[in-house]
Amino acid sequence: MLYIPCPHCGLRNETEFHYGAEAGVAYPDPNALTDSDWAKYLHIRANPKGWLAERWVHFAGCGRWFNLWRNTVTHEIGPAYLPFTEQPKSPANGQEGLKA
Amino acid sequence: MNTNDTLAPGIIGRRRAAALPEQPPQLWKSVKPKKAYDIIIVGGGGHGLATAYYLAKNHGLTNIAVVEKGWLAGGNTARNTTIIRSNYLWDESAAIYEHSLKLWETLEEDLGYEMFFSQRGVLTLAHSVSDVRSKKRNLYANALNGIDSEWLTPEEVKKLVPIINISEDVRYPVHGATYQPRGGIAKHDWVAWGYAKAASDLGVDIIQGTEVTGFDIRNNKVQGVHTSQGTIAAGKVGMVAAGHSSVLANLAGFSVPIQSRPLQALVSPLLEQVLNTVVMSGAVHVYVSQAHKGELVMGAGTDAFNSYAQRGGFHVIEHQLAAALELFPIFSRAQVLRTWGGIVDVCPDASPIIGLTPVENLFINAGWGTGGFKATPGSGWVMAHTIATGTPHELNKPFALDRFVTGHLIDEHGAAGVAH
Ligand SMILES: Cc1cc2nc3c(=O)[nH]c(=O)nc-3n(C[C@H](O)[C@H](O)[C@H](O)COP(=O)(O)OP(=O)(O)OC[C@H]3O[C@@H](n4cnc5c(N)ncnc54)[C@H](O)[C@@H]3O)c2cc1C
Ligand SMILES: [Zn+2]
């Protein structure tokens, strides 16, 4: 069980949250899209082996979405931050691991 | 096939556990990688080994290496709960999984290797009115595709599985089930060994403990792979790396719509045989069978988040066991011997990707997610065809990577509502 730091409620059990995959995927301009850009927006999300900035929603608490750095190999939790705020630096410190 | 080894439904007794044949000390030749191969398969799981075997057997290509970063079948192949069935909803899925099931039916003879393939039937339970509707829809689709599948009432389910609780007075009552008599289980590590031995006998090099760390790509054409043991040249390369498919695709310079998730399973200690068919319930996340030696084998749901850690949270196991106990009260006296996890490669439509990539001569077989063991023979068969001829087999054409652009998804998630 992960312990996840909700920016609003503090440290809570993983079972209070739902997962939202890669954070910071911008909504594309629908008028300027090719089919393959659209497919990318719909279906492709980062899946790195290492640190990932990802979305969570605290459905059983404040009900709000936020972002979190988490390591997909060690399950180590990094900083949490609010959407549309500046993203904290990756805890990887240059050791990015394998991107995907 | 072990037909006389399989219990008739409703009969409880001990299978011939003592009759496991001795393993020969060496099943495949151990080799040093050559400088170059016609074809390199990345990933020594069941699908990679089957691909190599059918390349040799069906297409006469034997200058092939299977390159595995760990040990043979140490990925999902020998971590899965081995449920085999073909009663999928959509025509495209039914076709490829049924092709696979037909191959399973003669696989032990074909490979000359026992795998304890046991067609003990697979029950898929329905727990609500809408569940019944969607399972029946599935059943009618199966009938149109000539796939054996029948509807059982709760009483008929009880007859087949005497230990099941069909009381109305529970959280998820059994409202009926689909039953595929030809479905079943097999011994997964033996499946990998059988393919490895047969491929090796035909001249395929099996190279363990060697990680592919990059691709040699020039003019958008793959020329070889970089590995922890140096660069190996190759005319063609097949990526068959399950949970690591995104990582490998990224090394080759393209993206795949895959997320890697932990999926867990567990076993009990060895028990008297109490269950001689496979019971699945997508709604309550229970998948259980009893292996030939007597351990109850159960699968859980996936953990919610991306991971490469090959382990999951214990609350997922607890959730799964709570549901299993309600269905099978007798299990309350069994213990959990061991739990483990694998990393499964999940596609948005819960269907695999098998075919060409944006890089010439580089092929991909991925995205089988929580349900690819059953497809091992069929997947290897069509992947071998795709690599050998450079064009997809009829059966894997619909599973191309570009379906995410065309929108021709094969949505087995919502439709089937089951994971394995
Ligand atoms: C707990 C669990 C239960 C499951 N239950 C079922 C079930 O009941 N029925 C069913 O049909 N399916 C089931 N599955 C799914 C099934 O196991 C997989 O879909 C299937 O095994 C995947 O294909 P594979 O055998 O080739 O994968 P794997 O055995 O994972 O093979 C991939 C191989 O690639 C290797 N690799 C990765 N990266 C590299 C690299 N860079 N260089 C070299 N090698 C590399 C890995 O080490 C691995 O050995 C289950 C899975 C799990 C985890
Ligand atoms: Zn909160």
Coordinates of C-alpha atoms and ligand atoms in Angstrom, one line a residue:
Chain A
M1 CA 0.0 0.0 0.0
L2 CA 1.4 3.4 -1.0
Y3 CA 1.1 6.3 1.4
I4 CA 0.3 9.3 -0.8
P5 CA 0.8 12.9 0.3
C6 CA -2.4 14.7 -0.8
P7 CA -1.4 18.4 -0.9
H8 CA -4.7 19.3 0.8
C9 CA -5.2 16.5 3.3
G10 CA -1.8 15.1 4.0
L11 CA -0.6 11.5 4.0
R12 CA -3.3 9.0 3.2
N13 CA -3.7 5.4 2.2
E14 CA -3.4 4.6 -1.5
T15 CA -6.9 3.1 -1.4
E16 CA -8.4 6.6 -0.9
F17 CA -7.1 7.6 -4.4
H18 CA -7.7 6.9 -8.1
Y19 CA -4.9 6.9 -10.6
G20 CA -4.7 9.3 -13.5
A21 CA -1.4 8.4 -15.4
E22 CA 1.1 10.9 -16.8
A23 CA 0.6 14.5 -15.5
G24 CA 0.8 17.6 -17.6
V25 CA -0.6 16.3 -20.9
A26 CA -1.9 19.5 -22.5
Y27 CA -5.3 19.4 -24.3
P28 CA -4.4 19.9 -28.0
D29 CA -5.9 22.4 -30.3
P30 CA -8.6 20.4 -32.1
N31 CA -8.4 22.5 -35.3
A32 CA -4.7 22.0 -35.7
L33 CA -4.5 18.2 -35.3
T34 CA -3.6 15.4 -37.6
D35 CA -5.1 12.0 -36.9
S36 CA -1.9 10.7 -35.5
D37 CA -1.5 13.8 -33.1
W38 CA -5.0 13.0 -31.9
A39 CA -4.2 9.3 -31.4
K40 CA -1.1 10.4 -29.4
Y41 CA -3.2 12.7 -27.2
L42 CA -5.8 10.0 -26.6
H43 CA -3.7 6.9 -26.1
I44 CA 0.0 7.6 -25.5
R45 CA 1.1 8.3 -21.9
A46 CA 4.6 8.2 -20.5
N47 CA 5.5 4.8 -19.1
P48 CA 9.1 5.2 -17.9
K49 CA 11.1 2.8 -15.8
G50 CA 12.1 5.3 -13.1
W51 CA 10.6 8.6 -12.0
L52 CA 7.2 9.6 -13.4
A53 CA 5.2 12.7 -12.8
E54 CA 1.6 11.4 -12.6
R55 CA -1.9 12.4 -11.6
W56 CA -3.9 11.2 -8.6
V57 CA -7.4 12.2 -7.4
H58 CA -8.2 11.9 -3.7
F59 CA -11.7 10.6 -4.2
A60 CA -12.3 9.5 -0.6
G61 CA -11.0 12.8 0.8
C62 CA -11.0 16.3 -0.7
G63 CA -12.0 14.9 -4.2
R64 CA -9.3 17.0 -5.9
W65 CA -6.7 16.2 -8.6
F66 CA -3.1 16.8 -8.0
N67 CA 0.3 15.6 -9.4
L68 CA 3.0 13.5 -7.8
W69 CA 6.5 12.4 -8.6
R70 CA 6.8 8.6 -8.0
N71 CA 9.5 6.1 -8.9
T72 CA 8.0 3.2 -10.9
V73 CA 10.9 0.8 -9.9
T74 CA 11.3 1.5 -6.2
H75 CA 7.7 3.0 -5.5
E76 CA 9.5 5.8 -3.7
I77 CA 7.3 8.9 -3.4
G78 CA 8.6 12.3 -4.5
P79 CA 7.1 15.8 -4.2
A80 CA 3.4 16.4 -4.8
Y81 CA 2.2 19.6 -6.5
L82 CA -0.9 21.2 -7.8
P83 CA -2.0 21.2 -11.4
F84 CA -1.0 24.3 -13.4
T85 CA 1.7 25.2 -10.9
E86 CA 5.4 24.9 -11.6
Q87 CA 6.6 21.3 -11.7
P88 CA 9.2 20.5 -9.0
K89 CA 12.4 19.1 -10.4
S90 CA 12.5 15.4 -11.0
P91 CA 14.0 13.6 -7.9
A92 CA 16.1 11.6 -10.4
N93 CA 18.8 14.3 -10.3
G94 CA 19.9 13.6 -13.8
Q95 CA 19.7 9.8 -13.4
E96 CA 16.5 9.7 -15.4
G97 CA 16.3 6.0 -15.8
L98 CA 14.8 4.6 -19.0
K99 CA 12.2 6.8 -20.6
A100 CA 9.2 5.2 -22.3
Chain B
M1 CA -2.6 -34.2 -24.3
N2 CA -3.4 -35.5 -20.8
T3 CA -7.0 -36.4 -21.4
N4 CA -7.0 -39.5 -19.2
D5 CA -5.3 -37.4 -16.6
T6 CA -8.1 -34.9 -16.4
L7 CA -10.8 -35.4 -13.9
A8 CA -14.3 -35.7 -15.2
P9 CA -16.3 -32.7 -13.9
G10 CA -17.8 -33.4 -10.5
I11 CA -15.3 -36.1 -9.5
I12 CA -12.9 -35.2 -6.8
G13 CA -9.6 -37.1 -6.3
R14 CA -5.9 -36.8 -6.5
R15 CA -4.2 -36.5 -9.9
R16 CA -1.0 -38.4 -10.5
A17 CA 1.2 -35.9 -8.7
A18 CA 3.9 -38.5 -8.2
A19 CA 4.1 -39.0 -12.0
L20 CA 6.0 -35.8 -12.9
P21 CA 8.8 -36.9 -15.2
E22 CA 12.4 -36.1 -14.1
Q23 CA 13.8 -33.0 -15.8
P24 CA 16.9 -33.7 -18.0
P25 CA 19.8 -31.5 -16.8
Q26 CA 20.1 -29.6 -20.0
L27 CA 17.1 -28.8 -22.2
W28 CA 18.7 -26.3 -24.6
K29 CA 22.2 -25.8 -25.7
S30 CA 24.0 -23.0 -23.8
V31 CA 25.7 -20.7 -26.3
K32 CA 27.8 -17.6 -26.6
P33 CA 26.1 -15.0 -28.9
K34 CA 27.4 -15.0 -32.5
K35 CA 28.4 -11.7 -34.2
A36 CA 25.3 -11.7 -36.4
Y37 CA 21.9 -13.5 -36.8
D38 CA 19.2 -13.3 -39.5
I39 CA 16.7 -12.7 -36.7
I40 CA 16.9 -11.7 -33.1
I41 CA 14.0 -12.0 -30.8
V42 CA 14.2 -9.7 -27.7
G43 CA 12.6 -11.5 -24.8
G44 CA 12.7 -15.1 -23.7
G45 CA 9.2 -15.4 -22.4
G46 CA 6.7 -17.9 -23.8
H47 CA 5.8 -15.6 -26.8
G48 CA 9.4 -14.9 -27.7
L49 CA 10.3 -18.6 -27.6
A50 CA 7.2 -19.6 -29.5
T51 CA 8.0 -17.0 -32.2
A52 CA 11.5 -18.5 -32.5
Y53 CA 10.2 -22.0 -32.7
Y54 CA 7.6 -21.3 -35.4
L55 CA 10.2 -19.3 -37.4
A56 CA 12.3 -22.4 -37.5
K57 CA 9.5 -25.0 -37.8
N58 CA 7.1 -23.2 -40.2
H59 CA 9.5 -21.0 -42.1
G60 CA 12.7 -22.9 -42.1
L61 CA 14.7 -20.0 -40.6
T62 CA 17.1 -21.2 -38.0
N63 CA 19.9 -18.5 -37.8
I64 CA 18.0 -17.0 -34.9
A65 CA 18.8 -15.9 -31.4
V66 CA 16.4 -15.3 -28.5
V67 CA 18.0 -12.7 -26.2
E68 CA 16.7 -12.7 -22.6
K69 CA 17.8 -10.2 -20.0
G70 CA 17.1 -12.5 -17.0
W71 CA 16.4 -16.2 -17.1
L72 CA 14.1 -18.0 -19.4
A73 CA 10.4 -17.5 -18.5
G74 CA 11.3 -15.3 -15.5
G75 CA 8.9 -12.6 -16.7
N76 CA 5.2 -13.2 -16.8
T77 CA 5.4 -16.6 -18.4
A78 CA 6.1 -18.4 -15.2
R79 CA 4.2 -15.9 -13.0
N80 CA 0.8 -16.3 -14.5
T81 CA -2.2 -18.3 -13.4
T82 CA -2.2 -20.2 -16.7
I83 CA -5.9 -19.8 -17.6
I84 CA -6.5 -20.8 -21.3
R85 CA -9.7 -20.1 -23.1
S86 CA -10.8 -18.6 -26.4
N87 CA -14.4 -17.3 -25.7
Y88 CA -13.7 -13.7 -26.4
L89 CA -16.3 -11.3 -27.7
W90 CA -15.0 -9.7 -30.9
D91 CA -14.4 -11.7 -34.1
E92 CA -10.8 -10.6 -34.3
S93 CA -10.0 -11.8 -30.8
A94 CA -12.0 -15.0 -31.0
A95 CA -10.1 -15.8 -34.2
I96 CA -6.6 -15.4 -32.8
Y97 CA -7.4 -17.0 -29.4
E98 CA -9.2 -19.9 -31.0
H99 CA -6.2 -20.5 -33.3
S100 CA -4.1 -20.6 -30.2
L101 CA -6.4 -23.0 -28.4
K102 CA -6.3 -25.3 -31.4
L103 CA -2.5 -25.3 -31.3
W104 CA -2.6 -26.0 -27.5
E105 CA -4.7 -29.1 -28.3
T106 CA -1.8 -30.8 -30.1
L107 CA 1.1 -28.8 -28.6
E108 CA 2.5 -31.6 -26.4
E109 CA 2.7 -34.0 -29.4
D110 CA 4.1 -31.2 -31.6
L111 CA 6.9 -30.3 -29.2
G112 CA 7.4 -33.8 -27.9
Y113 CA 7.2 -32.3 -24.4
E114 CA 4.7 -32.7 -21.6
M115 CA 3.1 -29.5 -20.3
F116 CA 0.2 -30.8 -18.2
F117 CA -2.2 -29.1 -20.6
S118 CA -5.6 -29.9 -19.0
Q119 CA -8.9 -29.1 -20.7
R120 CA -10.8 -29.0 -17.5
G121 CA -13.2 -26.2 -18.6
V122 CA -13.4 -22.5 -17.7
L123 CA -16.4 -21.1 -15.9
T124 CA -17.0 -17.3 -16.1
L125 CA -19.5 -16.2 -13.4
A126 CA -22.2 -13.6 -13.8
H127 CA -23.3 -11.8 -10.6
S128 CA -26.0 -9.3 -11.7
V129 CA -28.6 -8.8 -14.3
S130 CA -26.4 -6.7 -16.5
D131 CA -23.5 -9.2 -16.0
V132 CA -25.9 -12.0 -17.2
R133 CA -26.8 -9.9 -20.3
S134 CA -23.2 -9.1 -21.2
K135 CA -22.1 -12.7 -20.7
K136 CA -24.9 -14.0 -22.8
R137 CA -24.1 -11.5 -25.5
N138 CA -20.6 -12.9 -25.4
L139 CA -22.0 -16.4 -25.6
Y140 CA -24.0 -15.7 -28.7
A141 CA -21.0 -14.0 -30.3
N142 CA -19.0 -17.2 -29.5
A143 CA -21.6 -19.3 -31.1
L144 CA -21.4 -17.3 -34.3
N145 CA -17.7 -17.9 -34.3
G146 CA -18.0 -21.6 -33.8
I147 CA -16.5 -21.5 -30.3
D148 CA -17.7 -23.9 -27.7
S149 CA -19.4 -22.0 -24.9
E150 CA -22.6 -22.7 -23.0
W151 CA -24.8 -21.1 -20.4
L152 CA -25.0 -22.7 -17.0
T153 CA -27.7 -21.9 -14.3
P154 CA -26.5 -21.4 -10.7
E155 CA -27.6 -25.0 -10.0
E156 CA -25.6 -26.3 -13.0
V157 CA -22.6 -24.3 -11.8
K158 CA -23.0 -26.0 -8.3
K159 CA -23.1 -29.4 -9.9
L160 CA -19.8 -28.7 -11.7
V161 CA -18.2 -27.1 -8.7
P162 CA -19.7 -28.6 -5.5
I163 CA -17.7 -26.3 -3.2
I164 CA -19.2 -23.1 -4.7
N165 CA -21.6 -21.0 -2.7
I166 CA -24.7 -20.2 -4.8
S167 CA -26.7 -18.6 -2.0
E168 CA -28.7 -15.5 -3.0
D169 CA -27.9 -14.1 0.3
V170 CA -24.4 -12.8 -0.4
R171 CA -22.9 -9.6 -1.7
Y172 CA -22.2 -11.0 -5.2
P173 CA -24.7 -13.9 -5.8
V174 CA -24.0 -16.3 -8.7
H175 CA -26.6 -15.7 -11.3
G176 CA -25.2 -18.1 -13.8
A177 CA -22.0 -18.6 -15.8
T178 CA -20.6 -19.2 -19.3
Y179 CA -18.7 -22.4 -19.6
Q180 CA -16.1 -23.2 -22.2
P181 CA -15.4 -27.0 -21.8
R182 CA -12.2 -26.8 -24.0
G183 CA -10.6 -24.2 -21.8
G184 CA -8.2 -25.1 -19.1
I185 CA -4.7 -24.7 -17.7
A186 CA -1.1 -25.8 -18.4
K187 CA 2.1 -25.9 -16.5
H188 CA 3.7 -22.6 -17.5
D189 CA 7.4 -23.1 -16.9
W190 CA 7.1 -26.4 -18.8
V191 CA 5.5 -24.5 -21.7
A192 CA 8.6 -22.2 -21.9
W193 CA 11.0 -25.2 -21.5
G194 CA 9.1 -27.2 -24.2
Y195 CA 9.4 -24.3 -26.7
A196 CA 13.0 -23.6 -25.7
K197 CA 14.0 -27.2 -26.2
A198 CA 12.2 -27.6 -29.5
A199 CA 13.6 -24.3 -30.8
S200 CA 17.1 -25.2 -29.6
D201 CA 16.9 -28.6 -31.3
L202 CA 16.1 -26.9 -34.6
G203 CA 19.2 -24.7 -34.2
V204 CA 17.9 -21.5 -32.4
D205 CA 20.4 -19.9 -30.0
I206 CA 18.9 -19.1 -26.6
I207 CA 20.9 -16.5 -24.8
Q208 CA 20.1 -15.7 -21.2
G209 CA 21.4 -13.0 -18.9
T210 CA 21.8 -10.6 -21.8
E211 CA 19.9 -7.3 -21.8
V212 CA 19.1 -5.4 -25.0
T213 CA 20.0 -1.8 -24.2
G214 CA 19.5 -0.2 -27.6
F215 CA 19.0 -0.7 -31.3
D216 CA 21.3 -0.1 -34.2
I217 CA 19.1 1.7 -36.6
R218 CA 20.4 3.3 -39.8
N219 CA 18.2 4.9 -42.4
N220 CA 15.2 3.9 -40.4
K221 CA 16.2 0.3 -40.8
V222 CA 17.2 -1.9 -37.9
Q223 CA 20.7 -3.5 -38.3
G224 CA 21.1 -5.1 -34.9
V225 CA 20.8 -4.7 -31.1
H226 CA 23.2 -3.3 -28.5
T227 CA 23.3 -5.6 -25.5
S228 CA 25.1 -6.0 -22.2
Q229 CA 27.3 -8.4 -24.1
G230 CA 28.1 -6.1 -27.0
T231 CA 26.4 -5.4 -30.3
I232 CA 24.8 -8.2 -32.2
A233 CA 23.9 -7.6 -35.9
A234 CA 20.6 -8.8 -37.2
G235 CA 18.6 -8.7 -40.4
K236 CA 15.3 -8.5 -38.5
V237 CA 14.4 -8.0 -34.9
G238 CA 11.3 -8.9 -33.0
M239 CA 10.5 -7.2 -29.7
V240 CA 8.5 -9.6 -27.5
A241 CA 9.2 -8.1 -24.1
A242 CA 5.8 -7.9 -22.4
G243 CA 6.1 -5.5 -19.4
H244 CA 9.1 -3.7 -20.9
S245 CA 7.6 -3.0 -24.3
S246 CA 7.4 0.7 -23.8
V247 CA 11.0 0.9 -22.7
L248 CA 12.2 -1.0 -25.8
A249 CA 9.9 1.0 -28.2
N250 CA 11.4 4.1 -26.7
L251 CA 14.9 2.9 -27.3
A252 CA 13.9 2.3 -31.0
G253 CA 12.5 5.8 -31.2
F254 CA 8.7 5.3 -31.2
S255 CA 5.9 5.3 -28.7
V256 CA 3.4 2.6 -27.9
P257 CA 0.0 3.1 -26.1
I258 CA 1.0 0.8 -23.3
Q259 CA 1.1 1.2 -19.5
S260 CA 3.0 -1.3 -17.3
R261 CA 1.1 -2.4 -14.3
P262 CA 1.7 -5.0 -11.5
L263 CA -0.5 -8.0 -11.5
Q264 CA -0.4 -10.4 -8.6
A265 CA -1.2 -14.0 -7.9
L266 CA -1.0 -16.4 -5.0
V267 CA -1.0 -20.1 -4.1
S268 CA -2.1 -22.1 -1.1
P269 CA -0.2 -25.1 0.2
L270 CA -0.9 -28.5 -1.5
L271 CA -4.4 -29.6 -0.8
E272 CA -6.7 -32.5 -1.7
Q273 CA -8.3 -31.9 -5.0
V274 CA -11.5 -29.9 -4.4
L275 CA -11.8 -28.0 -7.7
N276 CA -11.5 -29.6 -11.1
T277 CA -12.4 -26.8 -13.4
V278 CA -11.3 -23.1 -13.6
V279 CA -13.6 -20.5 -12.0
M280 CA -13.3 -16.8 -13.0
S281 CA -15.2 -13.8 -12.0
G282 CA -14.4 -10.5 -13.5
A283 CA -16.9 -8.7 -11.3
V284 CA -15.4 -9.7 -8.0
H285 CA -11.8 -10.3 -9.3
V286 CA -11.5 -14.0 -8.5
Y287 CA -9.7 -16.4 -10.8
V288 CA -9.0 -19.8 -9.3
S289 CA -7.9 -23.3 -10.3
Q290 CA -6.2 -26.1 -8.6
A291 CA -2.9 -27.2 -10.0
H292 CA -2.1 -30.8 -10.6
K293 CA -0.1 -31.0 -7.5
G294 CA -2.9 -29.6 -5.4
E295 CA -2.2 -25.9 -4.7
L296 CA -5.0 -23.5 -5.2
V297 CA -3.8 -20.9 -7.7
M298 CA -5.5 -17.5 -7.6
G299 CA -5.1 -14.3 -9.6
A300 CA -5.9 -10.8 -8.3
G301 CA -6.6 -7.6 -10.1
T302 CA -3.9 -5.2 -11.3
D303 CA -2.6 -2.5 -9.0
A304 CA -3.8 0.9 -10.0
F305 CA -0.5 2.5 -10.9
N306 CA 2.4 2.1 -13.4
S307 CA 5.3 0.0 -12.1
Y308 CA 8.2 -2.1 -13.1
A309 CA 8.7 -3.5 -9.6
Q310 CA 7.3 -7.0 -10.1
R311 CA 5.3 -6.7 -6.8
G312 CA 2.0 -5.2 -5.8
G313 CA 0.1 -4.0 -2.8
F314 CA -1.2 -6.5 -0.2
H315 CA -4.6 -4.8 -0.1
V316 CA -5.1 -6.1 -3.7
I317 CA -4.6 -9.6 -2.4
E318 CA -6.9 -9.0 0.6
H319 CA -9.6 -7.7 -1.7
Q320 CA -9.3 -10.7 -4.0
L321 CA -9.4 -13.2 -1.1
A322 CA -12.4 -11.6 0.5
A323 CA -14.3 -12.3 -2.7
A324 CA -12.9 -15.8 -3.0
L325 CA -14.0 -16.7 0.5
E326 CA -17.5 -15.6 -0.2
L327 CA -17.6 -17.8 -3.3
F328 CA -15.8 -20.7 -1.7
P329 CA -16.3 -20.7 2.1
I330 CA -14.2 -23.9 2.4
F331 CA -11.1 -21.8 1.5
S332 CA -11.3 -20.1 4.9
R333 CA -9.3 -23.0 6.2
A334 CA -6.6 -22.8 3.6
Q335 CA -3.5 -20.6 4.0
V336 CA -1.7 -18.3 1.6
L337 CA 1.6 -19.9 0.9
R338 CA 3.1 -17.4 -1.4
T339 CA 2.1 -14.2 -3.4
W340 CA 4.1 -12.6 -6.2
G341 CA 3.6 -10.1 -9.0
G342 CA 4.5 -9.7 -12.7
I343 CA 4.5 -6.6 -14.8
V344 CA 1.8 -6.6 -17.5
D345 CA 1.7 -4.4 -20.6
V346 CA -1.8 -3.0 -20.8
C347 CA -3.2 -1.4 -24.0
P348 CA -6.2 1.0 -24.0
D349 CA -8.4 -1.5 -25.6
A350 CA -7.1 -4.6 -23.7
S351 CA -6.0 -6.2 -27.0
P352 CA -2.4 -6.9 -28.1
I353 CA -0.3 -5.2 -30.7
I354 CA 1.3 -7.6 -33.2
G355 CA 2.9 -6.4 -36.3
L356 CA 5.1 -3.8 -38.0
T357 CA 6.7 -0.8 -36.4
P358 CA 7.7 2.6 -37.8
V359 CA 11.2 1.1 -38.1
E360 CA 11.9 -1.2 -41.0
N361 CA 12.6 -4.8 -40.2
L362 CA 11.7 -4.2 -36.5
F363 CA 8.5 -6.0 -35.4
I364 CA 6.5 -5.8 -32.2
N365 CA 4.5 -8.2 -30.2
A366 CA 3.2 -6.6 -27.0
G367 CA 0.2 -5.4 -25.0
W368 CA -1.2 -8.8 -24.0
G369 CA -1.7 -7.4 -20.6
T370 CA -3.3 -9.7 -18.1
G371 CA -4.3 -12.4 -20.6
G372 CA -1.5 -13.4 -22.9
F373 CA -0.5 -16.8 -21.6
K374 CA -3.4 -18.6 -23.4
A375 CA -2.2 -16.9 -26.6
T376 CA 1.4 -18.2 -26.4
P377 CA 1.2 -20.7 -29.3
G378 CA -1.0 -18.5 -31.6
S379 CA 1.0 -15.3 -30.8
G380 CA 4.2 -17.1 -31.7
W381 CA 2.7 -18.5 -34.9
V382 CA 1.5 -15.2 -36.3
M383 CA 4.6 -13.3 -35.1
A384 CA 6.8 -15.8 -36.9
H385 CA 4.7 -15.3 -40.1
T386 CA 4.9 -11.5 -39.7
I387 CA 8.7 -11.5 -39.3
A388 CA 9.4 -14.2 -41.9
T389 CA 7.3 -12.6 -44.7
G390 CA 7.4 -9.0 -43.6
T391 CA 3.6 -8.8 -43.7
P392 CA 1.1 -9.6 -41.0
H393 CA -0.7 -12.9 -40.9
E394 CA -4.5 -12.7 -41.6
L395 CA -5.1 -13.2 -37.8
N396 CA -2.9 -10.4 -36.6
K397 CA -3.7 -7.8 -39.3
P398 CA -6.4 -6.2 -37.0
F399 CA -3.9 -6.0 -34.1
A400 CA -1.7 -3.5 -35.9
L401 CA -0.1 -0.6 -34.0
D402 CA -1.9 1.9 -36.3
R403 CA -5.3 0.9 -35.1
F404 CA -4.9 3.6 -32.5
V405 CA -4.8 6.1 -35.3
T406 CA -7.5 4.6 -37.5
G407 CA -9.7 4.2 -34.5
H408 CA -10.3 0.5 -35.2
L409 CA -9.9 -0.6 -31.6
I410 CA -10.7 -4.1 -30.5
D411 CA -12.3 -3.3 -27.1
E412 CA -12.2 -6.4 -25.0
H413 CA -12.2 -4.4 -21.7
G414 CA -15.7 -3.3 -21.3
A415 CA -17.1 -6.0 -23.4
A416 CA -15.7 -9.1 -21.8
G417 CA -15.3 -7.6 -18.3
V418 CA -12.7 -10.2 -17.4
A419 CA -9.0 -9.9 -17.1
H420 CA -7.6 -13.3 -18.0
Ligands
LIG1 C1 0.0 -12.7 -12.0 C2 -0.3 -12.9 -13.5 C3 -1.4 -13.7 -13.8 C4 -1.7 -13.9 -15.2 N1 -2.7 -14.8 -15.5 C5 -2.9 -15.2 -16.8 C6 -3.8 -16.2 -17.1 O1 -4.4 -16.8 -16.2 N2 -4.1 -16.5 -18.4 C7 -3.4 -15.8 -19.4 O2 -3.7 -16.1 -20.6 N3 -2.5 -14.8 -19.1 C8 -2.2 -14.5 -17.8 N4 -1.3 -13.5 -17.5 C9 -0.7 -12.8 -18.6 C10 0.5 -13.5 -19.3 O3 1.4 -14.0 -18.3 C11 1.2 -12.6 -20.2 O4 0.4 -11.9 -21.1 C12 2.3 -13.3 -21.1 O5 3.0 -14.2 -20.3 C13 3.2 -12.3 -21.8 O6 4.0 -12.8 -22.8 P1 5.4 -13.5 -22.5 O7 5.2 -14.8 -22.0 O8 6.2 -13.4 -23.7 O9 6.0 -12.5 -21.4 P2 7.2 -12.6 -20.4 O10 7.4 -13.9 -19.9 O11 7.1 -11.5 -19.5 O12 8.5 -12.4 -21.4 C14 9.0 -11.1 -21.7 C15 10.5 -11.3 -21.5 O13 11.2 -10.2 -22.1 C16 12.4 -10.0 -21.3 N5 12.9 -8.6 -21.5 C17 12.3 -7.4 -21.2 N6 13.2 -6.4 -21.6 C18 14.2 -7.0 -22.1 C19 15.5 -6.5 -22.7 N7 15.7 -5.1 -22.7 N8 16.4 -7.3 -23.2 C20 16.2 -8.7 -23.1 N9 15.0 -9.2 -22.6 C21 14.1 -8.4 -22.1 C22 11.8 -10.2 -19.9 O14 12.9 -10.4 -19.0 C23 10.9 -11.3 -20.0 O15 11.5 -12.6 -19.7 C24 -1.0 -13.3 -16.2 C25 0.1 -12.4 -15.8 C26 0.4 -12.3 -14.5 C27 1.6 -11.4 -14.1
ZN2 ZN -7.2 15.3 -0.3

